Short mmCIF file of N, CA, C and O in Angstrom, two decimals:
data_model
loop_
_atom_site.label_atom_id
_atom_site.label_comp_id
_atom_site.label_asym_id
_atom_site.label_seq_id
_atom_site.Cartn_x
_atom_site.Cartn_y
_atom_site.Cartn_z
N MET A 393 96.59 103.13 118.09
CA MET A 393 95.28 102.95 117.55
C MET A 393 95.01 101.45 117.40
O MET A 393 95.84 100.70 116.93
N TRP A 394 93.81 101.03 117.78
CA TRP A 394 93.43 99.63 117.65
C TRP A 394 93.22 99.28 116.19
O TRP A 394 92.72 100.07 115.41
N ARG A 395 93.60 98.06 115.85
CA ARG A 395 93.34 97.58 114.50
C ARG A 395 91.85 97.30 114.35
O ARG A 395 91.20 96.85 115.27
N HIS A 396 91.34 97.57 113.19
CA HIS A 396 89.94 97.32 112.95
C HIS A 396 89.79 96.43 111.72
O HIS A 396 90.72 96.24 110.96
N GLU A 397 88.59 95.88 111.55
CA GLU A 397 88.32 95.01 110.42
C GLU A 397 88.31 95.82 109.14
O GLU A 397 87.84 96.96 109.11
N PHE A 398 88.81 95.21 108.08
CA PHE A 398 88.75 95.83 106.77
C PHE A 398 87.31 95.74 106.27
O PHE A 398 86.70 94.68 106.30
N GLN A 399 86.76 96.86 105.85
CA GLN A 399 85.38 96.90 105.37
C GLN A 399 85.36 97.41 103.93
O GLN A 399 85.36 98.61 103.69
N PRO A 400 85.35 96.48 102.97
CA PRO A 400 85.44 96.89 101.57
C PRO A 400 84.23 97.69 101.10
O PRO A 400 84.36 98.54 100.21
N GLY A 401 83.07 97.46 101.67
CA GLY A 401 81.88 98.23 101.28
C GLY A 401 82.05 99.71 101.57
O GLY A 401 81.71 100.57 100.75
N ARG A 402 82.58 100.02 102.72
CA ARG A 402 82.82 101.43 103.07
C ARG A 402 83.91 102.05 102.22
O ARG A 402 83.83 103.23 101.87
N LEU A 403 84.91 101.25 101.85
CA LEU A 403 85.96 101.74 100.97
C LEU A 403 85.39 102.10 99.61
O LEU A 403 85.68 103.18 99.07
N ILE A 404 84.57 101.22 99.06
CA ILE A 404 83.97 101.49 97.76
C ILE A 404 83.07 102.71 97.82
O ILE A 404 83.11 103.57 96.93
N ALA A 405 82.25 102.82 98.85
CA ALA A 405 81.36 103.97 98.98
C ALA A 405 82.16 105.27 99.09
O ALA A 405 81.81 106.28 98.46
N GLY A 406 83.23 105.25 99.84
CA GLY A 406 84.06 106.45 99.96
C GLY A 406 84.72 106.84 98.66
O GLY A 406 84.78 108.02 98.30
N LEU A 407 85.21 105.85 97.92
CA LEU A 407 85.84 106.15 96.63
C LEU A 407 84.84 106.68 95.62
O LEU A 407 85.17 107.59 94.84
N VAL A 408 83.63 106.15 95.63
CA VAL A 408 82.60 106.64 94.71
C VAL A 408 82.23 108.08 95.05
O VAL A 408 82.10 108.93 94.16
N LEU A 409 82.05 108.37 96.33
CA LEU A 409 81.73 109.75 96.71
C LEU A 409 82.89 110.71 96.41
O LEU A 409 82.66 111.85 96.00
N LEU A 410 84.10 110.23 96.59
CA LEU A 410 85.26 111.05 96.26
C LEU A 410 85.31 111.34 94.76
O LEU A 410 85.57 112.48 94.35
N ALA A 411 85.03 110.33 93.94
CA ALA A 411 85.03 110.53 92.49
C ALA A 411 83.93 111.50 92.08
O ALA A 411 84.15 112.37 91.23
N GLY A 412 82.76 111.38 92.69
CA GLY A 412 81.68 112.32 92.39
C GLY A 412 82.04 113.75 92.79
O GLY A 412 81.75 114.70 92.06
N GLY A 413 82.67 113.89 93.95
CA GLY A 413 83.10 115.23 94.38
C GLY A 413 84.15 115.82 93.47
O GLY A 413 84.11 117.02 93.16
N VAL A 414 85.08 115.00 93.01
CA VAL A 414 86.11 115.48 92.08
C VAL A 414 85.47 115.90 90.76
O VAL A 414 85.84 116.93 90.18
N LEU A 415 84.50 115.13 90.28
CA LEU A 415 83.81 115.50 89.04
C LEU A 415 83.10 116.84 89.18
O LEU A 415 83.16 117.68 88.28
N TYR A 416 82.40 117.04 90.30
CA TYR A 416 81.73 118.32 90.51
C TYR A 416 82.73 119.46 90.70
O TYR A 416 82.49 120.58 90.25
N LEU A 417 83.86 119.19 91.32
CA LEU A 417 84.90 120.21 91.46
C LEU A 417 85.46 120.60 90.10
O LEU A 417 85.65 121.78 89.81
N LEU A 418 85.73 119.60 89.27
CA LEU A 418 86.20 119.89 87.92
C LEU A 418 85.16 120.64 87.11
O LEU A 418 85.49 121.51 86.29
N ASP A 419 83.89 120.33 87.33
CA ASP A 419 82.81 121.04 86.64
C ASP A 419 82.74 122.49 87.11
O ASP A 419 82.52 123.41 86.30
N ALA A 420 82.94 122.71 88.39
CA ALA A 420 82.87 124.07 88.94
C ALA A 420 84.03 124.94 88.45
O ALA A 420 83.86 126.15 88.25
N THR A 421 85.18 124.34 88.23
CA THR A 421 86.33 125.11 87.75
C THR A 421 86.33 125.26 86.24
O THR A 421 87.15 126.01 85.70
N GLY A 422 85.44 124.55 85.54
CA GLY A 422 85.36 124.65 84.10
C GLY A 422 86.27 123.69 83.36
O GLY A 422 86.40 123.76 82.14
N GLU A 423 86.90 122.77 84.07
CA GLU A 423 87.81 121.81 83.44
C GLU A 423 87.07 120.68 82.75
O GLU A 423 87.57 120.11 81.79
N ALA A 424 85.90 120.33 83.25
CA ALA A 424 85.12 119.24 82.67
C ALA A 424 83.65 119.59 82.74
O ALA A 424 83.22 120.45 83.52
N ASP A 425 82.86 118.93 81.92
CA ASP A 425 81.42 119.13 81.94
C ASP A 425 80.78 117.87 82.49
O ASP A 425 80.73 116.84 81.83
N ALA A 426 80.33 117.94 83.74
CA ALA A 426 79.76 116.77 84.40
C ALA A 426 78.27 117.01 84.64
O ALA A 426 77.88 117.66 85.61
N PRO A 427 77.42 116.51 83.74
CA PRO A 427 75.98 116.69 83.96
C PRO A 427 75.48 115.82 85.10
O PRO A 427 76.02 114.76 85.39
N TRP A 428 74.43 116.28 85.76
CA TRP A 428 73.91 115.56 86.91
C TRP A 428 73.43 114.18 86.53
O TRP A 428 73.51 113.26 87.33
N TYR A 429 72.90 114.03 85.31
CA TYR A 429 72.37 112.73 84.92
C TYR A 429 73.46 111.71 84.62
O TYR A 429 73.18 110.55 84.37
N ALA A 430 74.71 112.11 84.70
CA ALA A 430 75.82 111.15 84.61
C ALA A 430 76.38 110.84 86.00
O ALA A 430 76.79 109.71 86.25
N VAL A 431 76.39 111.82 86.88
CA VAL A 431 76.98 111.64 88.21
C VAL A 431 76.03 110.89 89.15
O VAL A 431 76.47 110.04 89.92
N VAL A 432 74.76 111.17 89.07
CA VAL A 432 73.80 110.53 89.97
C VAL A 432 73.73 109.02 89.74
O VAL A 432 73.81 108.26 90.71
N PRO A 433 73.60 108.52 88.50
CA PRO A 433 73.62 107.07 88.33
C PRO A 433 74.94 106.42 88.73
O PRO A 433 74.96 105.30 89.23
N MET A 434 76.05 107.14 88.52
CA MET A 434 77.34 106.61 88.95
C MET A 434 77.36 106.44 90.47
O MET A 434 77.83 105.42 90.98
N THR A 435 76.82 107.40 91.18
CA THR A 435 76.79 107.33 92.63
C THR A 435 75.86 106.21 93.10
O THR A 435 76.21 105.44 94.00
N ILE A 436 74.69 106.11 92.50
CA ILE A 436 73.76 105.05 92.89
C ILE A 436 74.35 103.68 92.58
O ILE A 436 74.25 102.74 93.39
N GLY A 437 74.97 103.53 91.43
CA GLY A 437 75.62 102.25 91.09
C GLY A 437 76.75 101.92 92.04
O GLY A 437 76.93 100.77 92.43
N GLY A 438 77.51 102.94 92.43
CA GLY A 438 78.60 102.72 93.38
C GLY A 438 78.09 102.31 94.74
O GLY A 438 78.67 101.43 95.40
N PHE A 439 77.00 102.91 95.19
CA PHE A 439 76.41 102.52 96.47
C PHE A 439 75.85 101.11 96.41
O PHE A 439 75.93 100.36 97.38
N THR A 440 75.30 100.73 95.26
CA THR A 440 74.80 99.37 95.10
C THR A 440 75.96 98.37 95.17
O THR A 440 75.87 97.33 95.84
N LEU A 441 77.05 98.69 94.50
CA LEU A 441 78.23 97.83 94.55
C LEU A 441 78.80 97.76 95.96
O LEU A 441 79.21 96.69 96.43
N ALA A 442 78.80 98.88 96.67
CA ALA A 442 79.28 98.89 98.05
C ALA A 442 78.38 98.04 98.95
O ALA A 442 78.88 97.32 99.82
N ALA A 443 77.07 98.09 98.73
CA ALA A 443 76.16 97.28 99.52
C ALA A 443 76.39 95.79 99.26
O ALA A 443 76.39 94.98 100.20
N LEU A 444 76.59 95.43 98.01
CA LEU A 444 76.86 94.03 97.70
C LEU A 444 78.17 93.56 98.32
O LEU A 444 78.25 92.45 98.85
N ALA A 445 79.18 94.40 98.27
CA ALA A 445 80.46 94.04 98.88
C ALA A 445 80.30 93.89 100.39
O ALA A 445 80.88 92.98 101.00
N GLY A 446 79.53 94.75 101.01
CA GLY A 446 79.28 94.65 102.44
C GLY A 446 78.52 93.38 102.81
O GLY A 446 78.83 92.73 103.81
N LEU A 447 77.54 93.02 101.99
CA LEU A 447 76.80 91.79 102.26
C LEU A 447 77.66 90.55 102.11
O LEU A 447 77.58 89.62 102.92
N VAL A 448 78.50 90.52 101.09
CA VAL A 448 79.39 89.38 100.90
C VAL A 448 80.38 89.29 102.05
O VAL A 448 80.64 88.21 102.58
N THR A 449 80.93 90.42 102.45
CA THR A 449 81.88 90.44 103.57
C THR A 449 81.21 89.94 104.84
O THR A 449 81.79 89.14 105.59
N TYR A 450 80.00 90.39 105.09
CA TYR A 450 79.27 89.94 106.28
C TYR A 450 79.02 88.44 106.24
O TYR A 450 79.20 87.74 107.25
N ALA A 451 78.61 87.93 105.09
CA ALA A 451 78.33 86.50 104.98
C ALA A 451 79.58 85.66 105.19
O ALA A 451 79.54 84.63 105.87
N VAL A 452 80.70 86.10 104.64
CA VAL A 452 81.95 85.36 104.80
C VAL A 452 82.39 85.37 106.26
O VAL A 452 82.77 84.33 106.82
N ARG A 453 82.31 86.50 106.91
CA ARG A 453 82.73 86.58 108.31
C ARG A 453 81.81 85.79 109.22
O ARG A 453 82.25 85.17 110.18
N ARG A 454 80.50 85.81 108.94
CA ARG A 454 79.56 85.03 109.74
C ARG A 454 79.84 83.54 109.60
O ARG A 454 79.81 82.80 110.57
N ASP A 455 80.12 83.10 108.37
CA ASP A 455 80.43 81.69 108.13
C ASP A 455 81.70 81.28 108.87
O ASP A 455 81.76 80.21 109.47
N ARG A 456 82.71 82.14 108.84
CA ARG A 456 83.96 81.83 109.57
C ARG A 456 83.72 81.75 111.07
O ARG A 456 84.26 80.89 111.75
N ARG A 457 82.90 82.67 111.61
CA ARG A 457 82.59 82.64 113.04
C ARG A 457 81.88 81.35 113.42
O ARG A 457 82.17 80.75 114.44
N GLU A 458 80.93 80.93 112.58
CA GLU A 458 80.20 79.71 112.87
C GLU A 458 81.11 78.48 112.81
O GLU A 458 81.00 77.58 113.62
N ARG A 459 82.03 78.46 111.86
CA ARG A 459 82.96 77.34 111.77
C ARG A 459 83.87 77.29 112.98
O ARG A 459 84.16 76.23 113.52
N ASN A 460 84.38 78.47 113.40
CA ASN A 460 85.27 78.51 114.55
C ASN A 460 84.55 78.10 115.83
O ASN A 460 85.11 77.39 116.68
N SER A 461 83.32 78.53 116.01
CA SER A 461 82.60 78.16 117.22
C SER A 461 82.21 76.68 117.20
O SER A 461 82.20 76.03 118.24
N ALA A 462 81.93 76.13 116.03
CA ALA A 462 81.60 74.70 115.93
C ALA A 462 82.83 73.85 116.21
O ALA A 462 82.74 72.81 116.86
N SER A 463 83.97 74.26 115.74
CA SER A 463 85.19 73.48 115.98
C SER A 463 85.66 73.59 117.43
O SER A 463 86.25 72.67 117.97
N SER A 464 85.38 74.71 118.08
CA SER A 464 85.79 74.85 119.49
C SER A 464 84.84 74.11 120.43
O SER A 464 85.20 73.79 121.55
N ASP A 465 83.61 73.85 119.96
CA ASP A 465 82.66 73.10 120.78
C ASP A 465 83.02 71.63 120.89
O ASP A 465 82.64 70.97 121.84
N ARG A 466 83.75 71.12 119.95
CA ARG A 466 84.09 69.68 119.93
C ARG A 466 85.12 69.34 120.94
O ARG A 466 85.90 69.73 121.50
#
């Protein structure tokens, strides 16, 4: 398998969705009481955090690419 770039935004989004699914699973089995008004903001906040992480990652990688291409042009 080819190595791929680490994408922290996708990792955060996946973990948030996994946590939401586990909460709903625990609610369905009767182990916990997870109201929708607690899970939905958690999911939206997690997606916002994932978007910010993705934007920062993109900006850092773009800056590195520009530096590498500028140094190779000399």
